[in-house]
CSV table of C-alpha atoms and ligand atoms in Angstrom, one decimal:
chain,number,residue,atom,x,y,z
B,8,UNK,CA,175.0,113.0,38.3
B,9,UNK,CA,171.5,111.4,38.8
B,10,UNK,CA,168.5,111.7,40.7
B,11,UNK,CA,166.9,108.5,42.7
B,12,UNK,CA,164.2,107.9,45.2
B,13,UNK,CA,164.2,105.2,47.5
B,14,UNK,CA,162.5,104.0,50.0
B,15,UNK,CA,163.5,104.6,54.2
B,16,UNK,CA,160.6,103.8,55.9
B,17,UNK,CA,158.2,101.4,56.1
B,18,UNK,CA,154.5,104.2,57.1
B,19,UNK,CA,152.6,103.1,59.5
B,20,UNK,CA,149.1,104.8,58.8
B,21,UNK,CA,149.5,107.5,55.5
B,22,UNK,CA,152.7,107.7,54.1
B,23,UNK,CA,154.8,110.7,54.8
B,24,UNK,CA,157.4,112.5,52.7
B,25,UNK,CA,160.2,111.4,55.1
B,26,UNK,CA,159.1,107.7,54.4
B,27,UNK,CA,161.1,108.9,51.1
B,28,UNK,CA,164.8,109.9,50.5
B,29,UNK,CA,166.6,111.4,47.6
B,30,UNK,CA,169.9,110.7,46.5
B,31,UNK,CA,172.3,111.3,44.1
B,32,UNK,CA,174.0,108.8,42.2
B,33,UNK,CA,176.7,108.5,39.3
B,34,UNK,CA,175.5,107.9,36.2
B,35,UNK,CA,175.6,104.7,35.3
B,36,UNK,CA,177.2,103.4,31.9
B,37,UNK,CA,175.2,100.7,30.2
B,38,UNK,CA,177.0,96.8,30.0
B,39,UNK,CA,177.2,94.5,27.8
B,40,UNK,CA,173.8,94.2,25.6
B,41,UNK,CA,172.5,96.9,28.3
B,42,UNK,CA,170.3,100.1,27.6
B,43,UNK,CA,170.8,103.1,29.5
B,44,UNK,CA,166.9,105.0,30.2
B,45,UNK,CA,166.4,108.4,30.9
B,46,UNK,CA,162.4,108.8,32.1
B,47,UNK,CA,160.3,111.1,31.7
B,48,UNK,CA,156.7,109.8,32.6
B,49,UNK,CA,156.8,107.9,35.9
B,50,UNK,CA,153.7,107.0,37.1
B,51,UNK,CA,152.2,107.4,40.7
B,52,UNK,CA,149.7,104.1,41.4
B,53,UNK,CA,147.7,103.2,44.8
B,54,UNK,CA,148.7,99.4,44.7
B,55,UNK,CA,152.7,101.2,45.6
B,56,UNK,CA,151.2,101.0,49.2
B,57,UNK,CA,150.6,97.3,49.5
B,58,UNK,CA,154.0,97.3,48.7
B,59,UNK,CA,155.0,99.0,51.5
B,60,UNK,CA,154.4,96.4,53.7
B,61,UNK,CA,156.2,93.5,54.6
B,62,UNK,CA,154.1,91.3,53.7
B,63,UNK,CA,154.1,88.4,51.1
B,64,UNK,CA,151.4,89.6,48.3
B,65,UNK,CA,150.9,89.1,44.4
B,66,UNK,CA,154.0,91.2,44.3
B,67,UNK,CA,157.6,91.5,46.6
B,68,UNK,CA,157.3,94.9,49.0
B,69,UNK,CA,159.7,97.4,48.4
B,70,UNK,CA,163.2,96.8,50.3
B,71,UNK,CA,164.1,99.5,52.4
B,72,UNK,CA,167.2,102.2,51.3
B,73,UNK,CA,166.5,100.4,47.8
B,74,UNK,CA,164.7,103.2,45.5
B,75,UNK,CA,161.1,102.4,44.6
B,76,UNK,CA,159.6,101.0,41.7
B,77,UNK,CA,156.8,101.7,39.0
B,78,UNK,CA,156.0,102.2,35.2
B,79,UNK,CA,158.2,104.3,33.8
B,80,UNK,CA,158.3,105.8,30.0
B,81,UNK,CA,161.3,106.4,29.4
B,82,UNK,CA,164.4,107.6,26.4
B,83,UNK,CA,166.8,104.6,25.5
B,84,UNK,CA,169.7,107.3,25.2
B,85,UNK,CA,172.1,104.7,24.8
B,86,UNK,CA,172.4,101.0,23.3
B,87,UNK,CA,174.2,97.9,23.7
B,88,UNK,CA,171.3,96.3,22.9
B,89,UNK,CA,170.4,95.1,19.4
B,90,UNK,CA,167.0,94.8,20.0
B,91,UNK,CA,167.0,98.9,21.0
B,92,UNK,CA,168.2,101.8,18.9
B,93,UNK,CA,168.5,105.4,21.0
B,94,UNK,CA,165.9,107.4,20.3
B,95,UNK,CA,163.2,105.7,21.1
B,96,UNK,CA,161.0,105.3,24.0
B,97,UNK,CA,160.2,102.6,25.7
B,98,UNK,CA,157.2,101.5,28.6
B,99,UNK,CA,158.4,99.0,32.0
B,100,UNK,CA,158.8,98.3,35.7
B,101,UNK,CA,161.6,100.9,36.2
B,102,UNK,CA,162.9,103.0,38.8
B,103,UNK,CA,162.2,106.2,40.8
B,104,UNK,CA,165.8,106.9,39.1
B,105,UNK,CA,166.4,110.2,36.6
B,106,UNK,CA,168.5,107.5,34.4
B,107,UNK,CA,168.7,103.6,34.8
B,108,UNK,CA,170.9,100.6,33.1
B,109,UNK,CA,168.3,97.9,31.6
B,110,UNK,CA,169.3,94.3,30.2
B,111,UNK,CA,166.1,95.0,27.7
B,112,UNK,CA,163.7,92.7,29.8
B,113,UNK,CA,159.7,93.5,30.4
B,114,UNK,CA,160.5,96.5,28.3
B,115,UNK,CA,158.4,97.5,25.4
B,116,UNK,CA,158.1,100.2,22.8
B,117,UNK,CA,156.3,103.1,22.7
B,118,UNK,CA,154.6,104.8,19.7
B,119,UNK,CA,154.9,108.4,20.0
B,120,UNK,CA,152.1,108.4,17.5
B,121,UNK,CA,149.4,106.3,18.7
B,122,UNK,CA,149.1,109.0,21.7
B,123,UNK,CA,151.0,111.4,23.9
B,124,UNK,CA,153.9,109.4,26.0
B,125,UNK,CA,151.7,110.1,29.4
B,126,UNK,CA,149.3,108.1,27.8
B,127,UNK,CA,151.0,105.2,28.0
B,128,UNK,CA,151.0,105.0,31.7
B,129,UNK,CA,147.2,106.0,31.9
B,130,UNK,CA,144.4,104.9,29.4
B,131,UNK,CA,147.0,103.2,27.1
B,132,UNK,CA,148.7,101.6,30.1
B,133,UNK,CA,147.5,99.8,33.5
B,134,UNK,CA,145.3,101.8,34.2
B,135,UNK,CA,142.9,101.6,30.9
B,136,UNK,CA,143.6,98.3,30.7
B,137,UNK,CA,142.7,97.3,34.2
B,138,UNK,CA,139.1,99.3,33.5
B,139,UNK,CA,138.5,97.4,29.9
B,140,UNK,CA,139.3,93.9,31.6
B,141,UNK,CA,137.7,93.6,34.3
B,142,UNK,CA,134.5,94.8,33.3
B,143,UNK,CA,135.1,92.1,30.4
B,144,UNK,CA,135.9,89.9,32.8
B,145,UNK,CA,133.8,90.1,35.8
B,146,UNK,CA,130.9,93.1,35.1
B,147,UNK,CA,130.0,91.6,31.6
B,148,UNK,CA,128.2,94.8,31.1
B,149,UNK,CA,124.8,94.3,29.6
B,150,UNK,CA,122.7,97.5,27.6
B,151,UNK,CA,120.3,98.8,30.0
B,152,UNK,CA,121.8,97.5,33.5
B,153,UNK,CA,123.1,100.6,36.3
B,154,UNK,CA,126.8,100.8,36.4
B,155,UNK,CA,128.3,102.2,39.6
B,156,UNK,CA,131.9,102.8,39.9
B,157,UNK,CA,133.7,104.7,43.0
B,158,UNK,CA,136.7,106.1,42.5
B,159,UNK,CA,134.8,107.8,39.6
B,160,UNK,CA,136.9,111.2,39.0
B,161,UNK,CA,140.5,108.8,39.4
B,162,UNK,CA,142.3,106.9,36.8
B,163,UNK,CA,141.0,103.5,36.3
B,164,UNK,CA,137.1,104.9,37.5
B,165,UNK,CA,137.2,107.4,35.0
B,166,UNK,CA,138.1,105.1,32.1
B,167,UNK,CA,136.0,102.2,33.7
B,168,UNK,CA,132.9,104.9,33.9
B,169,UNK,CA,132.7,105.8,30.4
B,170,UNK,CA,132.5,102.3,29.0
B,171,UNK,CA,130.0,101.4,30.7
B,172,UNK,CA,128.4,104.9,29.4
B,173,UNK,CA,129.7,103.1,25.5
B,174,UNK,CA,128.0,100.2,26.1
B,175,UNK,CA,124.6,100.7,26.9
B,176,UNK,CA,124.5,101.6,30.9
B,177,UNK,CA,122.9,103.6,33.2
B,178,UNK,CA,126.3,105.1,34.9
B,179,UNK,CA,126.1,106.7,38.5
B,180,UNK,CA,130.5,107.5,39.8
B,181,UNK,CA,131.0,108.3,43.3
B,182,UNK,CA,133.5,111.1,44.5
B,183,UNK,CA,135.2,113.2,46.8
B,184,UNK,CA,134.3,116.5,45.7
B,185,UNK,CA,131.6,118.6,43.7
B,186,UNK,CA,134.2,119.6,41.5
B,187,UNK,CA,134.9,115.8,40.4
B,188,UNK,CA,131.0,115.1,40.6
B,189,UNK,CA,130.8,118.1,37.6
B,190,UNK,CA,134.1,117.0,35.8
B,191,UNK,CA,132.3,113.3,35.6
B,192,UNK,CA,129.0,114.0,35.2
B,193,UNK,CA,130.2,117.0,32.6
B,194,UNK,CA,133.2,115.7,30.8
B,195,UNK,CA,133.3,112.3,31.2
B,196,UNK,CA,129.3,112.3,30.5
B,197,UNK,CA,127.8,109.9,33.4
B,198,UNK,CA,124.6,109.9,34.6
B,199,UNK,CA,124.9,110.6,37.9
B,200,UNK,CA,126.9,111.7,40.4
B,201,UNK,CA,127.7,110.8,43.9
B,202,UNK,CA,130.0,113.1,46.5
B,203,UNK,CA,130.5,111.2,49.2
B,204,UNK,CA,132.0,113.0,51.8
B,205,UNK,CA,128.7,115.3,52.0
B,206,UNK,CA,126.8,112.1,52.4
B,207,UNK,CA,125.5,110.8,55.9
B,208,UNK,CA,124.4,108.1,54.4
B,209,UNK,CA,125.6,106.3,51.1
B,210,UNK,CA,123.0,103.7,50.4
B,211,UNK,CA,120.3,105.1,51.0
B,212,UNK,CA,122.2,108.2,49.0
B,213,UNK,CA,123.3,105.3,45.9
B,214,UNK,CA,119.1,103.9,45.9
B,215,UNK,CA,118.1,108.0,45.6
B,216,UNK,CA,120.4,108.2,42.3
B,217,UNK,CA,120.1,104.0,40.6
B,218,UNK,CA,116.6,103.7,41.1
B,219,UNK,CA,116.8,100.3,39.1
B,220,UNK,CA,119.5,99.4,42.0
B,221,UNK,CA,123.0,98.3,41.2
B,222,UNK,CA,123.7,95.5,38.7
B,223,UNK,CA,127.7,95.7,38.2
B,224,UNK,CA,129.9,97.7,40.8
B,225,UNK,CA,133.2,98.0,39.6
B,226,UNK,CA,135.2,98.9,43.3
B,227,UNK,CA,138.2,100.8,43.7
B,228,UNK,CA,137.3,102.0,47.2
B,229,UNK,CA,136.4,98.9,49.1
B,230,UNK,CA,135.4,99.2,53.0
B,231,UNK,CA,132.1,100.8,53.6
B,232,UNK,CA,131.3,102.2,50.7
B,233,UNK,CA,131.2,98.7,49.8
B,234,UNK,CA,129.2,97.8,52.2
B,235,UNK,CA,127.0,101.0,51.0
B,236,UNK,CA,126.0,99.1,47.5
B,237,UNK,CA,125.8,95.8,48.8
B,238,UNK,CA,122.6,97.3,50.7
B,239,UNK,CA,121.6,98.6,46.6
B,240,UNK,CA,123.0,95.2,44.3
B,241,UNK,CA,120.1,93.7,42.3
B,242,UNK,CA,119.7,89.6,41.6
B,243,UNK,CA,122.6,88.1,39.9
B,244,UNK,CA,125.0,91.9,40.1
B,245,UNK,CA,128.3,91.4,39.6
B,246,UNK,CA,130.9,93.5,41.8
B,247,UNK,CA,134.3,93.8,40.9
B,248,UNK,CA,136.7,93.6,44.0
B,249,UNK,CA,139.4,96.3,41.7
B,250,UNK,CA,140.7,98.5,44.7
B,251,UNK,CA,140.4,98.6,48.5
B,252,UNK,CA,142.2,102.2,48.7
B,253,UNK,CA,139.9,103.3,51.4
B,254,UNK,CA,141.8,100.7,53.0
B,255,UNK,CA,145.1,101.0,52.2
B,256,UNK,CA,146.5,103.3,55.0
B,257,UNK,CA,144.6,101.5,58.2
B,258,UNK,CA,146.8,99.9,60.5
B,259,UNK,CA,144.1,96.9,62.2
B,260,UNK,CA,141.7,96.6,59.6
B,261,UNK,CA,138.2,97.6,60.2
B,262,UNK,CA,135.1,94.9,60.5
B,263,UNK,CA,131.9,95.6,58.3
B,264,UNK,CA,128.9,93.6,58.0
B,265,UNK,CA,129.7,90.4,57.1
B,266,UNK,CA,128.4,90.4,52.4
B,267,UNK,CA,127.7,86.4,52.2
B,268,UNK,CA,123.7,87.2,53.1
B,269,UNK,CA,123.9,89.6,50.1
B,270,UNK,CA,125.1,87.7,48.0
B,271,UNK,CA,123.2,84.4,49.1
B,272,UNK,CA,119.5,86.5,48.9
B,273,UNK,CA,121.2,87.7,45.2
B,274,UNK,CA,122.8,84.8,43.6
B,275,UNK,CA,125.7,87.6,43.2
B,276,UNK,CA,129.1,87.4,42.2
B,277,UNK,CA,131.6,89.2,44.0
B,278,UNK,CA,135.0,89.0,42.5
B,279,UNK,CA,139.0,90.2,42.8
B,280,UNK,CA,140.6,91.4,40.1
B,281,UNK,CA,144.4,91.4,39.4
B,282,UNK,CA,145.5,92.9,35.5
B,283,UNK,CA,148.9,91.0,36.1
B,284,UNK,CA,147.1,88.1,35.7
B,285,UNK,CA,145.1,89.3,32.3
B,286,UNK,CA,148.1,89.6,30.0
B,287,UNK,CA,147.5,88.1,27.0
B,288,UNK,CA,144.8,90.1,26.9
B,289,UNK,CA,146.3,93.4,26.7
B,290,UNK,CA,146.8,93.8,23.1
B,291,UNK,CA,142.8,92.8,22.5
B,292,UNK,CA,142.3,95.6,25.0
B,293,UNK,CA,144.1,97.8,23.1
B,294,UNK,CA,143.3,97.9,20.0
B,295,UNK,CA,139.5,98.5,21.6
B,296,UNK,CA,140.6,101.4,24.0
B,297,UNK,CA,142.3,102.6,21.2
B,298,UNK,CA,139.3,103.2,18.5
B,299,UNK,CA,137.6,104.8,21.4
B,300,UNK,CA,140.0,107.2,21.8
B,301,UNK,CA,140.4,107.8,17.8
B,302,UNK,CA,136.5,107.8,17.4
B,303,UNK,CA,136.1,110.8,20.2
B,304,UNK,CA,134.3,108.1,22.5
B,305,UNK,CA,136.1,108.1,25.5
B,306,UNK,CA,138.5,110.7,26.1
B,307,UNK,CA,141.0,110.7,29.4
B,308,UNK,CA,142.2,113.3,31.7
B,309,UNK,CA,145.9,113.4,33.3
B,310,UNK,CA,147.2,115.2,36.6
B,311,UNK,CA,150.6,116.3,35.9
B,312,UNK,CA,153.0,117.0,38.4
B,313,UNK,CA,156.4,118.6,37.6
B,314,UNK,CA,160.0,117.2,38.7
B,315,UNK,CA,161.3,114.2,39.6
B,316,UNK,CA,161.8,115.2,43.4
B,317,UNK,CA,157.9,116.1,43.5
B,318,UNK,CA,158.0,111.9,43.1
B,319,UNK,CA,156.3,111.3,47.1
B,320,UNK,CA,154.3,114.5,47.3
B,321,UNK,CA,152.7,113.4,44.5
B,322,UNK,CA,152.3,109.6,45.6
B,323,UNK,CA,151.1,111.0,48.8
B,324,UNK,CA,148.5,112.9,47.2
B,325,UNK,CA,146.5,109.8,45.5
B,326,UNK,CA,145.4,109.3,49.4
B,327,UNK,CA,143.9,113.0,49.8
B,328,UNK,CA,142.2,112.9,46.1
B,329,UNK,CA,144.3,115.0,45.0
B,330,UNK,CA,144.1,113.3,41.0
B,331,UNK,CA,141.7,113.7,38.1
B,332,UNK,CA,142.5,111.3,36.2
B,333,UNK,CA,146.0,109.2,35.9
B,334,UNK,CA,148.5,111.3,38.0
B,335,UNK,CA,151.7,110.9,36.9
B,336,UNK,CA,155.0,112.3,37.4
B,337,UNK,CA,156.4,114.4,34.4
B,338,UNK,CA,160.7,114.1,35.3
G,26,LIG,P1,142.9,106.5,41.5
G,26,LIG,O1,143.4,108.0,40.0
G,26,LIG,O2,141.6,106.9,41.5
G,26,LIG,O3,143.6,107.7,43.0
G,26,LIG,C1,142.9,107.9,43.7
G,26,LIG,C2,141.5,108.1,44.7
G,26,LIG,O4,140.9,107.2,44.9
G,26,LIG,C3,142.4,110.0,44.9
G,26,LIG,O5,142.2,110.4,43.8
G,26,LIG,C4,140.9,109.9,45.5
G,26,LIG,O6,139.9,110.2,45.2
G,26,LIG,C5,140.4,108.1,46.4
G,26,LIG,N1,140.7,107.9,47.7
G,26,LIG,C6,141.9,108.0,48.1
G,26,LIG,N2,141.5,107.7,49.2
G,26,LIG,C7,140.0,107.3,49.3
G,26,LIG,C8,139.1,107.0,50.7
G,26,LIG,N3,139.6,106.8,51.5
G,26,LIG,N4,137.6,106.6,50.7
G,26,LIG,C9,137.1,106.8,48.9
G,26,LIG,N5,138.4,107.4,48.0
G,26,LIG,C10,140.0,107.7,48.8
G,26,LIG,O7,144.2,105.7,41.2
G,26,LIG,P2,143.8,104.7,40.3
G,26,LIG,O8,142.6,104.8,39.2
G,26,LIG,O9,145.3,104.3,39.5
G,26,LIG,O10,143.3,103.2,41.2
G,26,LIG,C11,141.7,103.0,41.5
G,26,LIG,C12,142.1,101.4,42.7
G,26,LIG,O11,142.2,100.9,41.5
G,26,LIG,C13,143.0,101.8,43.5
G,26,LIG,O12,142.2,101.0,44.4
G,26,LIG,C14,143.9,100.4,42.6
G,26,LIG,O13,144.7,100.1,43.6
G,26,LIG,C15,143.3,100.0,42.3
G,26,LIG,N6,143.9,99.4,41.0
G,26,LIG,C16,143.6,98.1,41.1
G,26,LIG,C17,144.8,97.3,39.9
G,26,LIG,C18,144.2,95.6,40.2
G,26,LIG,O14,144.5,95.0,38.9
G,26,LIG,N7,143.2,95.2,40.7
G,26,LIG,C19,145.4,98.0,38.9
G,26,LIG,C20,145.1,99.3,39.1
G,26,LIG,C21,144.3,100.0,39.9
G,26,LIG,P3,138.6,110.6,45.4
G,26,LIG,O15,138.6,112.6,45.8
G,26,LIG,O16,137.3,110.6,45.1
G,26,LIG,O17,137.9,110.1,46.9
């Protein structure tokens, strides 16, 4: 029998364990042209929360009583598809199942010689690509500028912040605990870190650490954090709306200060980013990320949760700040 996690309830507010159900299914067998895949590492990501709402978006919502899906690194254990050999490793958007069959469409071969398998869900997967391409397309960093990153100890944020350092910027990171602040300053090499849980007035706190103002803001959090950064932006600032995790569990969206006045005065650019729109640049981005990993200018961290059954807890943990770097479940 093979384990599967299905989506049981659409959460109101923060997701809970009862929104998921672990079921056992018969081992599938691959049909003509199909491969049988065994999941090894499964990615949990904040954007999955958006798919739990029954709303139209850039990606369809999850259906109730069907498996959740996310990026998975899997092993081909049986192949009736001439493009894949058994024993190979692949990554792709797959179901939260121990074993599953696939036609092979959308699977990418993973080169184990390049990096350990979970890295293909993080720094060499959509995480690293998002950090690199959002800065490349919208941030357009110049040496000497000030970059602020929220969620700076997380998967995307920790990579984006280090890219800022590689590109010669002063980089300040915002995170949710003193341990994370220490981590981003000492291990990821940022100039300054700020624990938002300890600050009464974030706009003032940012003024304290970004004495030359903010040129680029890599926003993973949205909401009040974005409002506070906007009060500190310089002329021609670029604001990358990558994520808004502080709002993902809200049942009613809060109204904040209106940004247009600041954007006009500062002739600033605020632009949304979706990694799925940039597939044609993945090769170039991966080559650069790989080169930085090799020469040691970029490092990455993972928070590895062990056990397929722990997928819901790991996912919920993202909203409790339980990860440093990429949160991954080892099956
Ligand atoms: P992270 O690894 O950053 O994990 C989530 C982190 O968010 C937590 O560890 C926590 O850190 C922080 N957090 C959770 N709740 C809150 C809150 N209410 N306020 C402030 N911080 C909070 O996840 P990812 O790096 O995978 O994703 C980061 C963001 O980027 C997400 O918003 C995600 O949706 C987005 N994203 C967007 C993509 C795109 O194409 N646009 C692609 C990939 C990701 P802490 O302890 O510091 O609070």
